[in-house]
């Protein structure tokens, strides 16, 4: 975590943060899953949902990429599958989520982004939550036709530390190649190319769409091929 000198933070920003934390104490707990193909906008919508409902945002793809970058044993094991567009093993991602959901920033609940991606992962998640007396409240199904995803994914730029994403045409950063908030460089993900996307979409349709059926009673379908603000208001209604 980056140390911040509070003397340099404006009084307005500090007060807004305190007010937000007070508001958060009154929010009900929520546990949400975001499901959708690569490039459907889950990562883009997550910061708003996180702020509004005081949740933590857990993206297994971001966690795995961090492990690959740090060359941890888990990262080394996951790397090959990720680069080919296949899924990594259920055990690896279940372990990551089991640990992450217990962090203090998840005390009001969580947004799961990119997990569960198989029915086995969903079953294990439900078992884990049941042991804690918890359950999933809503599953948001981001629907975007495959034909739109190639341009969305191949034009994407990412800030690895935060998971913030930009698009060179649809949502460019203020300065090309640089994150708006930190000024740090943006990167292109290795798997954001047309060929790997085919494999990732294949995995989504064969292994992840059954998860939507698994949660059928709690699923809300969202037309996610619309402008960001329209998708955001549909999400606000759904939650
Ligand atoms: P994402 O950032 O969600 O597009 O994920 C990038 C890659 O990480 C995927 O193509 C998979 O190889 C891997 N991955 C992320 N989440 C999972 C998961 N829940 N189960 C298996 N593999 C995953």
PDB file of C-alpha atoms and ligand atoms in Angstrom:
ATOM      1  CA  UNK A   1       0.000   0.000   0.000  1.00  0.00           C
ATOM      2  CA  UNK A   2       1.248   3.508  -0.824  1.00  0.00           C
ATOM      3  CA  UNK A   3       1.756   5.717   2.271  1.00  0.00           C
ATOM      4  CA  UNK A   4      -0.213   8.976   2.002  1.00  0.00           C
ATOM      5  CA  UNK A   5       0.748  12.171   3.807  1.00  0.00           C
ATOM      6  CA  UNK A   6      -2.664  13.320   5.128  1.00  0.00           C
ATOM      7  CA  UNK A   7      -1.433  16.910   5.332  1.00  0.00           C
ATOM      8  CA  UNK A   8      -1.382  16.890   1.528  1.00  0.00           C
ATOM      9  CA  UNK A   9      -4.977  15.676   1.204  1.00  0.00           C
ATOM     10  CA  UNK A  10      -7.567  18.465   0.910  1.00  0.00           C
ATOM     11  CA  UNK A  11     -10.033  18.930   3.769  1.00  0.00           C
ATOM     12  CA  UNK A  12     -12.907  18.381   1.294  1.00  0.00           C
ATOM     13  CA  UNK A  13     -11.469  15.031   0.202  1.00  0.00           C
ATOM     14  CA  UNK A  14     -10.892  13.951   3.817  1.00  0.00           C
ATOM     15  CA  UNK A  15     -14.430  14.944   4.848  1.00  0.00           C
ATOM     16  CA  UNK A  16     -15.898  13.133   1.845  1.00  0.00           C
ATOM     17  CA  UNK A  17     -13.972   9.991   2.809  1.00  0.00           C
ATOM     18  CA  UNK A  18     -15.163  10.198   6.439  1.00  0.00           C
ATOM     19  CA  UNK A  19     -18.759  10.735   5.291  1.00  0.00           C
ATOM     20  CA  UNK A  20     -18.452   7.740   2.941  1.00  0.00           C
ATOM     21  CA  UNK A  21     -17.167   5.521   5.753  1.00  0.00           C
ATOM     22  CA  UNK A  22     -20.017   6.632   8.038  1.00  0.00           C
ATOM     23  CA  UNK A  23     -22.543   5.904   5.260  1.00  0.00           C
ATOM     24  CA  UNK A  24     -20.949   2.489   4.825  1.00  0.00           C
ATOM     25  CA  UNK A  25     -21.604   1.505   8.441  1.00  0.00           C
ATOM     26  CA  UNK A  26     -25.343   1.736   7.672  1.00  0.00           C
ATOM     27  CA  UNK A  27     -25.267  -0.308   4.436  1.00  0.00           C
ATOM     28  CA  UNK A  28     -26.615  -3.866   4.435  1.00  0.00           C
ATOM     29  CA  UNK A  29     -24.218  -6.710   3.591  1.00  0.00           C
ATOM     30  CA  UNK A  30     -24.201  -7.793  -0.084  1.00  0.00           C
ATOM     31  CA  UNK A  31     -22.505 -10.591  -1.964  1.00  0.00           C
ATOM     32  CA  UNK A  32     -22.630 -10.229  -5.715  1.00  0.00           C
ATOM     33  CA  UNK A  33     -21.289 -12.182  -8.678  1.00  0.00           C
ATOM     34  CA  UNK A  34     -20.573 -10.563 -12.055  1.00  0.00           C
ATOM     35  CA  UNK A  35     -20.664 -12.991 -14.981  1.00  0.00           C
ATOM     36  CA  UNK A  36     -19.962 -12.204 -18.596  1.00  0.00           C
ATOM     37  CA  UNK A  37     -17.561 -12.824 -21.480  1.00  0.00           C
ATOM     38  CA  UNK A  38     -14.153 -11.082 -21.701  1.00  0.00           C
ATOM     39  CA  UNK A  39     -14.623  -7.378 -22.488  1.00  0.00           C
ATOM     40  CA  UNK A  40     -18.275  -7.237 -21.351  1.00  0.00           C
ATOM     41  CA  UNK A  41     -17.579  -4.374 -18.906  1.00  0.00           C
ATOM     42  CA  UNK A  42     -17.469  -6.146 -15.524  1.00  0.00           C
ATOM     43  CA  UNK A  43     -14.204  -4.478 -14.578  1.00  0.00           C
ATOM     44  CA  UNK A  44     -15.458  -1.072 -15.736  1.00  0.00           C
ATOM     45  CA  UNK A  45     -18.644  -1.213 -13.652  1.00  0.00           C
ATOM     46  CA  UNK A  46     -17.061  -2.718 -10.527  1.00  0.00           C
ATOM     47  CA  UNK A  47     -15.573   0.485  -8.994  1.00  0.00           C
ATOM     48  CA  UNK A  48     -19.013   2.174  -8.986  1.00  0.00           C
ATOM     49  CA  UNK A  49     -20.731  -0.847  -7.372  1.00  0.00           C
ATOM     50  CA  UNK A  50     -17.885  -1.150  -4.870  1.00  0.00           C
ATOM     51  CA  UNK A  51     -18.182   2.520  -3.840  1.00  0.00           C
ATOM     52  CA  UNK A  52     -21.995   2.585  -3.714  1.00  0.00           C
ATOM     53  CA  UNK A  53     -22.375  -0.596  -1.654  1.00  0.00           C
ATOM     54  CA  UNK A  54     -19.080  -0.490   0.332  1.00  0.00           C
ATOM     55  CA  UNK A  55     -17.898  -3.858  -0.969  1.00  0.00           C
ATOM     56  CA  UNK A  56     -14.503  -5.265  -1.858  1.00  0.00           C
ATOM     57  CA  UNK A  57     -13.830  -6.086  -5.521  1.00  0.00           C
ATOM     58  CA  UNK A  58     -12.275  -9.497  -6.064  1.00  0.00           C
ATOM     59  CA  UNK A  59     -11.205 -10.211  -9.646  1.00  0.00           C
ATOM     60  CA  UNK A  60      -9.533 -13.601  -9.939  1.00  0.00           C
ATOM     61  CA  UNK A  61      -7.940 -12.568 -13.258  1.00  0.00           C
ATOM     62  CA  UNK A  62      -6.214  -9.593 -11.535  1.00  0.00           C
ATOM     63  CA  UNK A  63      -5.077 -11.798  -8.632  1.00  0.00           C
ATOM     64  CA  UNK A  64      -3.666 -14.397 -11.019  1.00  0.00           C
ATOM     65  CA  UNK A  65      -1.880 -11.772 -13.131  1.00  0.00           C
ATOM     66  CA  UNK A  66      -0.286 -10.364  -9.957  1.00  0.00           C
ATOM     67  CA  UNK A  67       0.884 -13.885  -9.018  1.00  0.00           C
ATOM     68  CA  UNK A  68       2.305 -14.414 -12.527  1.00  0.00           C
ATOM     69  CA  UNK A  69       4.138 -11.062 -12.357  1.00  0.00           C
ATOM     70  CA  UNK A  70       5.608 -11.938  -8.954  1.00  0.00           C
ATOM     71  CA  UNK A  71       6.551 -15.419 -10.235  1.00  0.00           C
ATOM     72  CA  UNK A  72       5.038 -17.115  -7.170  1.00  0.00           C
ATOM     73  CA  UNK A  73       4.606 -20.942  -7.408  1.00  0.00           C
ATOM     74  CA  UNK A  74       0.862 -20.376  -7.965  1.00  0.00           C
ATOM     75  CA  UNK A  75       1.626 -17.818 -10.691  1.00  0.00           C
ATOM     76  CA  UNK A  76       4.032 -20.178 -12.441  1.00  0.00           C
ATOM     77  CA  UNK A  77       1.378 -22.914 -12.387  1.00  0.00           C
ATOM     78  CA  UNK A  78      -1.353 -20.605 -13.763  1.00  0.00           C
ATOM     79  CA  UNK A  79       0.724 -18.845 -16.458  1.00  0.00           C
ATOM     80  CA  UNK A  80       0.447 -21.358 -19.296  1.00  0.00           C
ATOM     81  CA  UNK A  81      -3.332 -21.779 -19.082  1.00  0.00           C
ATOM     82  CA  UNK A  82      -3.820 -17.998 -18.898  1.00  0.00           C
ATOM     83  CA  UNK A  83      -1.671 -17.300 -21.926  1.00  0.00           C
ATOM     84  CA  UNK A  84      -3.554 -19.867 -24.003  1.00  0.00           C
ATOM     85  CA  UNK A  85      -6.963 -18.561 -22.946  1.00  0.00           C
ATOM     86  CA  UNK A  86      -7.881 -21.712 -20.986  1.00  0.00           C
ATOM     87  CA  UNK A  87      -9.113 -21.730 -17.400  1.00  0.00           C
ATOM     88  CA  UNK A  88      -6.686 -22.411 -14.536  1.00  0.00           C
ATOM     89  CA  UNK A  89      -7.579 -25.197 -12.114  1.00  0.00           C
ATOM     90  CA  UNK A  90     -10.601 -24.838  -9.848  1.00  0.00           C
ATOM     91  CA  UNK A  91      -8.413 -25.538  -6.770  1.00  0.00           C
ATOM     92  CA  UNK A  92      -6.170 -22.542  -7.440  1.00  0.00           C
ATOM     93  CA  UNK A  93      -8.965 -19.981  -7.806  1.00  0.00           C
ATOM     94  CA  UNK A  94     -11.082 -21.391  -4.976  1.00  0.00           C
ATOM     95  CA  UNK A  95      -8.069 -21.060  -2.657  1.00  0.00           C
ATOM     96  CA  UNK A  96      -7.555 -17.444  -3.737  1.00  0.00           C
ATOM     97  CA  UNK A  97     -11.212 -16.542  -3.121  1.00  0.00           C
ATOM     98  CA  UNK A  98     -11.413 -18.371   0.208  1.00  0.00           C
ATOM     99  CA  UNK A  99      -8.547 -16.251   1.519  1.00  0.00           C
ATOM    100  CA  UNK A 100      -9.511 -12.939  -0.109  1.00  0.00           C
ATOM    101  CA  UNK A 101     -13.148 -12.924   1.075  1.00  0.00           C
ATOM    102  CA  UNK A 102     -11.955 -12.944   4.700  1.00  0.00           C
ATOM    103  CA  UNK A 103     -10.091  -9.643   4.405  1.00  0.00           C
ATOM    104  CA  UNK A 104     -11.385  -6.721   6.522  1.00  0.00           C
ATOM    105  CA  UNK A 105     -12.291  -4.696   3.424  1.00  0.00           C
ATOM    106  CA  UNK A 106     -14.818  -7.436   2.565  1.00  0.00           C
ATOM    107  CA  UNK A 107     -16.691  -7.058   5.886  1.00  0.00           C
ATOM    108  CA  UNK A 108     -19.771  -5.580   4.128  1.00  0.00           C
ATOM    109  CA  UNK A 109     -19.575  -8.190   1.375  1.00  0.00           C
ATOM    110  CA  UNK A 110     -17.930  -8.543  -2.018  1.00  0.00           C
ATOM    111  CA  UNK A 111     -18.166  -8.315  -5.779  1.00  0.00           C
ATOM    112  CA  UNK A 112     -16.811 -11.434  -7.445  1.00  0.00           C
ATOM    113  CA  UNK A 113     -15.571 -10.545 -10.933  1.00  0.00           C
ATOM    114  CA  UNK A 114     -14.567 -13.513 -13.085  1.00  0.00           C
ATOM    115  CA  UNK A 115     -15.373 -16.098 -10.405  1.00  0.00           C
ATOM    116  CA  UNK A 116     -17.029 -18.621 -10.316  1.00  0.00           C
ATOM    117  CA  UNK A 117     -16.326 -19.676 -13.900  1.00  0.00           C
ATOM    118  CA  UNK A 118     -17.315 -23.339 -13.568  1.00  0.00           C
ATOM    119  CA  UNK A 119     -20.180 -25.083 -11.791  1.00  0.00           C
ATOM    120  CA  UNK A 120     -17.637 -26.775  -9.483  1.00  0.00           C
ATOM    121  CA  UNK A 121     -16.335 -23.337  -8.443  1.00  0.00           C
ATOM    122  CA  UNK A 122     -19.928 -22.185  -7.796  1.00  0.00           C
ATOM    123  CA  UNK A 123     -20.671 -25.253  -5.665  1.00  0.00           C
ATOM    124  CA  UNK A 124     -17.467 -24.819  -3.642  1.00  0.00           C
ATOM    125  CA  UNK A 125     -18.218 -21.117  -3.178  1.00  0.00           C
ATOM    126  CA  UNK A 126     -21.719 -21.872  -1.878  1.00  0.00           C
ATOM    127  CA  UNK A 127     -20.319 -24.510   0.521  1.00  0.00           C
ATOM    128  CA  UNK A 128     -17.701 -22.073   1.792  1.00  0.00           C
ATOM    129  CA  UNK A 129     -20.277 -19.326   2.350  1.00  0.00           C
ATOM    130  CA  UNK A 130     -22.795 -21.687   3.975  1.00  0.00           C
ATOM    131  CA  UNK A 131     -20.163 -22.572   6.593  1.00  0.00           C
ATOM    132  CA  UNK A 132     -19.971 -18.837   7.388  1.00  0.00           C
ATOM    133  CA  UNK A 133     -23.791 -18.464   7.439  1.00  0.00           C
ATOM    134  CA  UNK A 134     -23.635 -16.404   4.242  1.00  0.00           C
ATOM    135  CA  UNK A 135     -24.891 -16.702   0.670  1.00  0.00           C
ATOM    136  CA  UNK A 136     -24.827 -15.004  -2.734  1.00  0.00           C
ATOM    137  CA  UNK A 137     -27.496 -12.296  -3.076  1.00  0.00           C
ATOM    138  CA  UNK A 138     -27.412 -11.473  -6.803  1.00  0.00           C
ATOM    139  CA  UNK A 139     -25.742 -12.639  -9.979  1.00  0.00           C
ATOM    140  CA  UNK A 140     -25.456  -9.992 -12.706  1.00  0.00           C
ATOM    141  CA  UNK A 141     -25.240 -11.512 -16.168  1.00  0.00           C
ATOM    142  CA  UNK A 142     -23.528  -9.032 -18.552  1.00  0.00           C
ATOM    143  CA  UNK A 143     -24.787  -9.884 -22.050  1.00  0.00           C
ATOM    144  CA  UNK A 144     -22.774  -8.687 -25.060  1.00  0.00           C
ATOM    145  CA  UNK A 145     -22.814 -10.340 -28.512  1.00  0.00           C
ATOM    146  CA  UNK A 146     -19.502 -12.087 -29.321  1.00  0.00           C
ATOM    147  CA  UNK A 147     -19.156  -9.981 -32.486  1.00  0.00           C
ATOM    148  CA  UNK A 148     -18.607  -6.782 -30.415  1.00  0.00           C
ATOM    149  CA  UNK A 149     -16.013  -8.250 -28.071  1.00  0.00           C
ATOM    150  CA  UNK A 150     -13.027  -8.422 -30.452  1.00  0.00           C
ATOM    151  CA  UNK A 151     -12.810  -4.634 -30.807  1.00  0.00           C
ATOM    152  CA  UNK A 152     -13.475  -4.104 -27.094  1.00  0.00           C
ATOM    153  CA  UNK A 153     -10.741  -6.522 -26.014  1.00  0.00           C
ATOM    154  CA  UNK A 154      -8.036  -5.766 -28.571  1.00  0.00           C
ATOM    155  CA  UNK A 155      -8.287  -1.994 -27.892  1.00  0.00           C
ATOM    156  CA  UNK A 156      -8.070  -2.401 -24.111  1.00  0.00           C
ATOM    157  CA  UNK A 157      -5.317  -0.874 -21.940  1.00  0.00           C
ATOM    158  CA  UNK A 158      -5.017  -1.792 -18.269  1.00  0.00           C
ATOM    159  CA  UNK A 159      -3.512  -0.303 -15.102  1.00  0.00           C
ATOM    160  CA  UNK A 160      -2.203  -3.516 -13.521  1.00  0.00           C
ATOM    161  CA  UNK A 161      -2.064  -2.359  -9.881  1.00  0.00           C
ATOM    162  CA  UNK A 162      -5.739  -1.320  -9.703  1.00  0.00           C
ATOM    163  CA  UNK A 163      -7.282  -3.341 -12.539  1.00  0.00           C
ATOM    164  CA  UNK A 164      -8.651  -0.067 -14.031  1.00  0.00           C
ATOM    165  CA  UNK A 165      -9.185  -0.448 -17.743  1.00  0.00           C
ATOM    166  CA  UNK A 166      -9.362   1.957 -20.661  1.00  0.00           C
ATOM    167  CA  UNK A 167     -10.117   1.612 -24.359  1.00  0.00           C
ATOM    168  CA  UNK A 168      -8.122   3.407 -27.033  1.00  0.00           C
ATOM    169  CA  UNK A 169     -11.336   4.358 -28.896  1.00  0.00           C
ATOM    170  CA  UNK A 170     -14.294   4.096 -26.481  1.00  0.00           C
ATOM    171  CA  UNK A 171     -12.744   5.221 -23.156  1.00  0.00           C
ATOM    172  CA  UNK A 172      -9.254   6.639 -23.695  1.00  0.00           C
ATOM    173  CA  UNK A 173      -7.124   7.806 -20.736  1.00  0.00           C
ATOM    174  CA  UNK A 174      -6.522  11.572 -20.397  1.00  0.00           C
ATOM    175  CA  UNK A 175      -2.907  11.047 -21.519  1.00  0.00           C
ATOM    176  CA  UNK A 176      -2.225   8.142 -23.894  1.00  0.00           C
ATOM    177  CA  UNK A 177      -0.607   5.152 -22.180  1.00  0.00           C
ATOM    178  CA  UNK A 178      -0.943   6.579 -18.653  1.00  0.00           C
ATOM    179  CA  UNK A 179      -3.408   5.830 -15.799  1.00  0.00           C
ATOM    180  CA  UNK A 180      -5.652   8.864 -15.021  1.00  0.00           C
ATOM    181  CA  UNK A 181      -5.431   8.520 -11.245  1.00  0.00           C
ATOM    182  CA  UNK A 182      -1.839   7.454 -10.545  1.00  0.00           C
ATOM    183  CA  UNK A 183       0.023   8.593 -13.664  1.00  0.00           C
ATOM    184  CA  UNK A 184       1.524   5.088 -13.878  1.00  0.00           C
ATOM    185  CA  UNK A 185       1.993   3.357 -17.246  1.00  0.00           C
ATOM    186  CA  UNK A 186      -0.811   1.287 -18.762  1.00  0.00           C
ATOM    187  CA  UNK A 187      -0.156  -2.125 -20.288  1.00  0.00           C
ATOM    188  CA  UNK A 188      -1.724  -4.388 -22.900  1.00  0.00           C
ATOM    189  CA  UNK A 189      -2.646  -7.803 -21.499  1.00  0.00           C
ATOM    190  CA  UNK A 190      -0.875 -10.672 -23.252  1.00  0.00           C
ATOM    191  CA  UNK A 191      -4.170 -12.529 -23.704  1.00  0.00           C
ATOM    192  CA  UNK A 192      -6.042  -9.513 -25.166  1.00  0.00           C
ATOM    193  CA  UNK A 193      -5.469 -10.531 -28.785  1.00  0.00           C
ATOM    194  CA  UNK A 194      -7.992 -11.835 -31.316  1.00  0.00           C
ATOM    195  CA  UNK A 195      -6.660 -15.392 -31.340  1.00  0.00           C
ATOM    196  CA  UNK A 196      -6.551 -15.938 -27.554  1.00  0.00           C
ATOM    197  CA  UNK A 197      -9.943 -14.244 -27.280  1.00  0.00           C
ATOM    198  CA  UNK A 198     -11.412 -17.087 -29.376  1.00  0.00           C
ATOM    199  CA  UNK A 199     -10.198 -19.624 -26.794  1.00  0.00           C
ATOM    200  CA  UNK A 200     -11.407 -17.455 -23.900  1.00  0.00           C
ATOM    201  CA  UNK A 201     -14.861 -17.136 -25.485  1.00  0.00           C
ATOM    202  CA  UNK A 202     -14.900 -20.888 -26.063  1.00  0.00           C
ATOM    203  CA  UNK A 203     -14.172 -21.460 -22.365  1.00  0.00           C
ATOM    204  CA  UNK A 204     -16.848 -18.929 -21.432  1.00  0.00           C
ATOM    205  CA  UNK A 205     -19.585 -20.547 -23.526  1.00  0.00           C
ATOM    206  CA  UNK A 206     -18.777 -24.133 -22.585  1.00  0.00           C
ATOM    207  CA  UNK A 207     -17.725 -23.828 -18.926  1.00  0.00           C
ATOM    208  CA  UNK A 208     -19.173 -20.567 -17.565  1.00  0.00           C
ATOM    209  CA  UNK A 209     -22.671 -20.310 -19.085  1.00  0.00           C
ATOM    210  CA  UNK A 210     -23.775 -23.358 -17.008  1.00  0.00           C
ATOM    211  CA  UNK A 211     -23.008 -21.216 -13.915  1.00  0.00           C
ATOM    212  CA  UNK A 212     -25.782 -18.810 -15.015  1.00  0.00           C
ATOM    213  CA  UNK A 213     -28.195 -21.736 -15.043  1.00  0.00           C
ATOM    214  CA  UNK A 214     -26.855 -22.920 -11.643  1.00  0.00           C
ATOM    215  CA  UNK A 215     -27.797 -19.553 -10.072  1.00  0.00           C
ATOM    216  CA  UNK A 216     -30.969 -19.136 -12.187  1.00  0.00           C
ATOM    217  CA  UNK A 217     -33.157 -17.836  -9.338  1.00  0.00           C
ATOM    218  CA  UNK A 218     -30.722 -15.066  -8.418  1.00  0.00           C
ATOM    219  CA  UNK A 219     -29.655 -13.999 -11.930  1.00  0.00           C
ATOM    220  CA  UNK A 220     -30.436 -10.554 -13.360  1.00  0.00           C
ATOM    221  CA  UNK A 221     -29.765 -10.239 -17.115  1.00  0.00           C
ATOM    222  CA  UNK A 222     -28.185  -6.950 -18.231  1.00  0.00           C
ATOM    223  CA  UNK A 223     -27.876  -5.714 -21.787  1.00  0.00           C
ATOM    224  CA  UNK A 224     -24.235  -4.643 -21.485  1.00  0.00           C
ATOM    225  CA  UNK A 225     -23.665  -3.490 -25.078  1.00  0.00           C
ATOM    226  CA  UNK A 226     -24.954  -0.011 -24.175  1.00  0.00           C
ATOM    227  CA  UNK A 227     -23.170   3.160 -22.951  1.00  0.00           C
ATOM    228  CA  UNK A 228     -21.498   2.776 -19.499  1.00  0.00           C
ATOM    229  CA  UNK A 229     -23.950   5.096 -17.714  1.00  0.00           C
ATOM    230  CA  UNK A 230     -26.989   3.198 -18.995  1.00  0.00           C
ATOM    231  CA  UNK A 231     -25.495  -0.119 -17.861  1.00  0.00           C
ATOM    232  CA  UNK A 232     -24.679   1.490 -14.491  1.00  0.00           C
ATOM    233  CA  UNK A 233     -28.315   2.564 -13.972  1.00  0.00           C
ATOM    234  CA  UNK A 234     -29.597  -0.928 -14.832  1.00  0.00           C
ATOM    235  CA  UNK A 235     -27.175  -2.293 -12.229  1.00  0.00           C
ATOM    236  CA  UNK A 236     -28.320   0.244  -9.635  1.00  0.00           C
ATOM    237  CA  UNK A 237     -31.913  -0.876 -10.239  1.00  0.00           C
ATOM    238  CA  UNK A 238     -31.003  -4.544 -10.035  1.00  0.00           C
ATOM    239  CA  UNK A 239     -29.213  -4.115  -6.703  1.00  0.00           C
TER     240      UNK A 239
HETATM  241  P1  LIG B   1      -9.902 -12.379 -16.723  1.00  0.00           P
HETATM  242  O1  LIG B   1      -9.027 -11.273 -16.259  1.00  0.00           O
HETATM  243  O2  LIG B   1     -11.124 -12.537 -15.851  1.00  0.00           O
HETATM  244  O3  LIG B   1     -10.241 -12.269 -18.177  1.00  0.00           O
HETATM  245  O4  LIG B   1      -9.072 -13.717 -16.535  1.00  0.00           O
HETATM  246  C1  LIG B   1      -7.861 -13.923 -17.231  1.00  0.00           C
HETATM  247  C2  LIG B   1      -7.496 -15.395 -17.208  1.00  0.00           C
HETATM  248  O5  LIG B   1      -7.288 -15.802 -15.847  1.00  0.00           O
HETATM  249  C3  LIG B   1      -8.571 -16.340 -17.728  1.00  0.00           C
HETATM  250  O6  LIG B   1      -8.531 -16.463 -19.142  1.00  0.00           O
HETATM  251  C4  LIG B   1      -8.195 -17.638 -17.020  1.00  0.00           C
HETATM  252  O7  LIG B   1      -7.055 -18.239 -17.615  1.00  0.00           O
HETATM  253  C5  LIG B   1      -7.777 -17.137 -15.643  1.00  0.00           C
HETATM  254  N1  LIG B   1      -8.905 -17.082 -14.695  1.00  0.00           N
HETATM  255  C6  LIG B   1      -9.433 -15.979 -14.106  1.00  0.00           C
HETATM  256  N2  LIG B   1     -10.451 -16.303 -13.291  1.00  0.00           N
HETATM  257  C7  LIG B   1     -10.577 -17.647 -13.348  1.00  0.00           C
HETATM  258  C8  LIG B   1     -11.458 -18.587 -12.748  1.00  0.00           C
HETATM  259  N3  LIG B   1     -12.439 -18.207 -11.902  1.00  0.00           N
HETATM  260  N4  LIG B   1     -11.285 -19.900 -13.049  1.00  0.00           N
HETATM  261  C9  LIG B   1     -10.297 -20.309 -13.874  1.00  0.00           C
HETATM  262  N5  LIG B   1      -9.460 -19.482 -14.503  1.00  0.00           N
HETATM  263  C10 LIG B   1      -9.583 -18.152 -14.248  1.00  0.00           C
END
